[in-house]
């Protein structure tokens, strides 16, 4: 019986991105430790979410433009969240860490003691 119900619910669509988790991320990053005076945006991308924010420090963009902060990707095969940081000098995303829950990802993103996300 349960297997029949599960098959009915499987629509073939990926679980991420979705609007509920995007809103969860938006709410969670309001508790960040760094650059609390900027207004980051969370957008849906294939398999996850992209966090961007104005660059107030001018470390990355001297004009203060919008820069990539983090990429959160859900790996459906392992059921793990992957948190990526942007290497702005090379223009590539680097895997920072993997987590079993979205809440763990946003905790790391909010604390950011090494300033690898909120630069």
Tab-separated table of C-alpha atoms in Angstrom:
chain	number	residue	atom	x	y	z
A	1	UNK	CA	0.000	0.000	0.000
A	2	UNK	CA	2.707	2.508	0.966
A	3	UNK	CA	4.691	1.758	-2.173
A	4	UNK	CA	1.625	2.505	-4.296
A	5	UNK	CA	1.120	5.825	-2.528
A	6	UNK	CA	4.768	6.768	-2.958
A	7	UNK	CA	4.641	6.036	-6.654
A	8	UNK	CA	1.612	8.269	-7.032
A	9	UNK	CA	3.366	11.173	-5.307
A	10	UNK	CA	6.488	10.946	-7.432
A	11	UNK	CA	5.859	13.541	-10.127
A	12	UNK	CA	9.293	13.170	-11.675
A	13	UNK	CA	10.160	16.738	-10.748
A	14	UNK	CA	13.264	17.482	-8.687
A	15	UNK	CA	12.691	18.490	-5.073
A	16	UNK	CA	14.900	21.544	-5.401
A	17	UNK	CA	14.552	24.360	-6.014
A	18	UNK	CA	11.229	25.093	-4.399
A	19	UNK	CA	9.716	28.267	-3.013
A	20	UNK	CA	9.346	26.960	0.554
A	21	UNK	CA	13.058	26.234	0.993
A	22	UNK	CA	14.008	29.460	-0.779
A	23	UNK	CA	11.976	31.377	1.816
A	24	UNK	CA	13.556	29.314	4.625
A	25	UNK	CA	17.003	30.349	3.407
A	26	UNK	CA	15.945	34.001	3.137
A	27	UNK	CA	14.678	33.964	6.737
A	28	UNK	CA	17.726	32.097	8.025
A	29	UNK	CA	20.342	34.439	6.555
A	30	UNK	CA	18.781	37.377	8.370
A	31	UNK	CA	20.626	35.965	11.407
A	32	UNK	CA	24.043	36.176	9.753
A	33	UNK	CA	27.012	37.624	11.646
A	34	UNK	CA	28.505	39.665	8.796
A	35	UNK	CA	27.165	42.485	6.628
A	36	UNK	CA	23.823	42.613	8.370
A	37	UNK	CA	23.080	46.001	6.791
A	38	UNK	CA	22.860	44.683	3.215
A	39	UNK	CA	19.868	42.970	1.642
A	40	UNK	CA	20.925	39.655	0.092
A	41	UNK	CA	18.711	37.854	-2.402
A	42	UNK	CA	18.098	34.130	-2.742
A	43	UNK	CA	17.194	32.867	-6.197
A	44	UNK	CA	16.347	29.411	-7.440
A	45	UNK	CA	18.902	27.726	-9.695
A	46	UNK	CA	19.028	24.198	-11.076
A	47	UNK	CA	19.284	21.839	-8.099
A	48	UNK	CA	19.451	24.541	-5.440
A	49	UNK	CA	19.733	28.198	-4.525
A	50	UNK	CA	22.069	31.112	-5.189
A	51	UNK	CA	22.690	33.812	-2.580
A	52	UNK	CA	23.843	37.195	-3.900
A	53	UNK	CA	24.374	40.497	-2.104
A	54	UNK	CA	25.657	44.019	-2.652
A	55	UNK	CA	29.401	44.209	-1.945
A	56	UNK	CA	29.604	46.804	0.823
A	57	UNK	CA	33.200	46.039	1.784
A	58	UNK	CA	34.365	46.827	-1.757
A	59	UNK	CA	36.815	43.925	-1.387
A	60	UNK	CA	35.404	42.082	-4.391
A	61	UNK	CA	33.651	44.823	-6.351
A	62	UNK	CA	35.053	48.321	-5.869
A	63	UNK	CA	31.815	49.771	-7.253
A	64	UNK	CA	29.748	47.984	-4.577
A	65	UNK	CA	27.811	45.921	-7.100
A	66	UNK	CA	25.979	42.673	-6.462
A	67	UNK	CA	28.277	39.666	-5.984
A	68	UNK	CA	27.825	35.924	-5.520
A	69	UNK	CA	27.915	34.919	-1.841
A	70	UNK	CA	27.056	31.222	-1.763
A	71	UNK	CA	25.590	28.395	-3.787
A	72	UNK	CA	23.497	25.787	-1.976
A	73	UNK	CA	22.994	22.595	-3.965
A	74	UNK	CA	20.958	19.563	-2.981
A	75	UNK	CA	22.457	16.290	-4.193
A	76	UNK	CA	19.444	14.012	-4.562
A	77	UNK	CA	21.571	10.857	-4.892
A	78	UNK	CA	23.229	11.290	-1.486
A	79	UNK	CA	20.425	13.385	0.062
A	80	UNK	CA	23.089	15.862	1.163
A	81	UNK	CA	23.317	19.627	0.881
A	82	UNK	CA	26.505	20.989	-0.631
A	83	UNK	CA	27.612	24.505	0.268
A	84	UNK	CA	29.840	26.277	-2.246
A	85	UNK	CA	31.836	29.483	-1.872
A	86	UNK	CA	32.891	31.680	-4.771
A	87	UNK	CA	36.557	32.168	-5.565
A	88	UNK	CA	36.084	35.627	-7.029
A	89	UNK	CA	39.659	35.934	-8.313
A	90	UNK	CA	39.323	32.821	-10.481
A	91	UNK	CA	35.559	33.148	-11.017
A	92	UNK	CA	34.767	29.568	-9.936
A	93	UNK	CA	32.658	27.909	-7.253
A	94	UNK	CA	34.506	25.758	-4.689
A	95	UNK	CA	32.917	23.141	-2.465
A	96	UNK	CA	33.112	24.335	1.127
A	97	UNK	CA	31.186	21.592	2.965
A	98	UNK	CA	28.389	19.008	2.831
A	99	UNK	CA	25.510	18.719	5.289
A	100	UNK	CA	22.564	16.389	5.868
A	101	UNK	CA	20.130	19.253	6.625
A	102	UNK	CA	19.417	22.668	5.167
A	103	UNK	CA	19.526	24.189	8.663
A	104	UNK	CA	23.145	23.087	9.058
A	105	UNK	CA	24.043	24.790	5.790
A	106	UNK	CA	22.501	28.105	6.811
A	107	UNK	CA	24.200	27.881	10.231
A	108	UNK	CA	27.607	27.682	8.524
A	109	UNK	CA	26.690	30.445	6.096
A	110	UNK	CA	25.537	32.705	8.924
A	111	UNK	CA	28.583	32.213	11.165
A	112	UNK	CA	31.265	32.422	8.433
A	113	UNK	CA	34.223	32.865	10.844
A	114	UNK	CA	36.814	32.743	8.021
A	115	UNK	CA	34.911	35.298	5.889
A	116	UNK	CA	34.796	32.991	2.883
A	117	UNK	CA	31.159	33.800	2.032
A	118	UNK	CA	30.425	37.315	3.282
A	119	UNK	CA	33.540	39.013	1.943
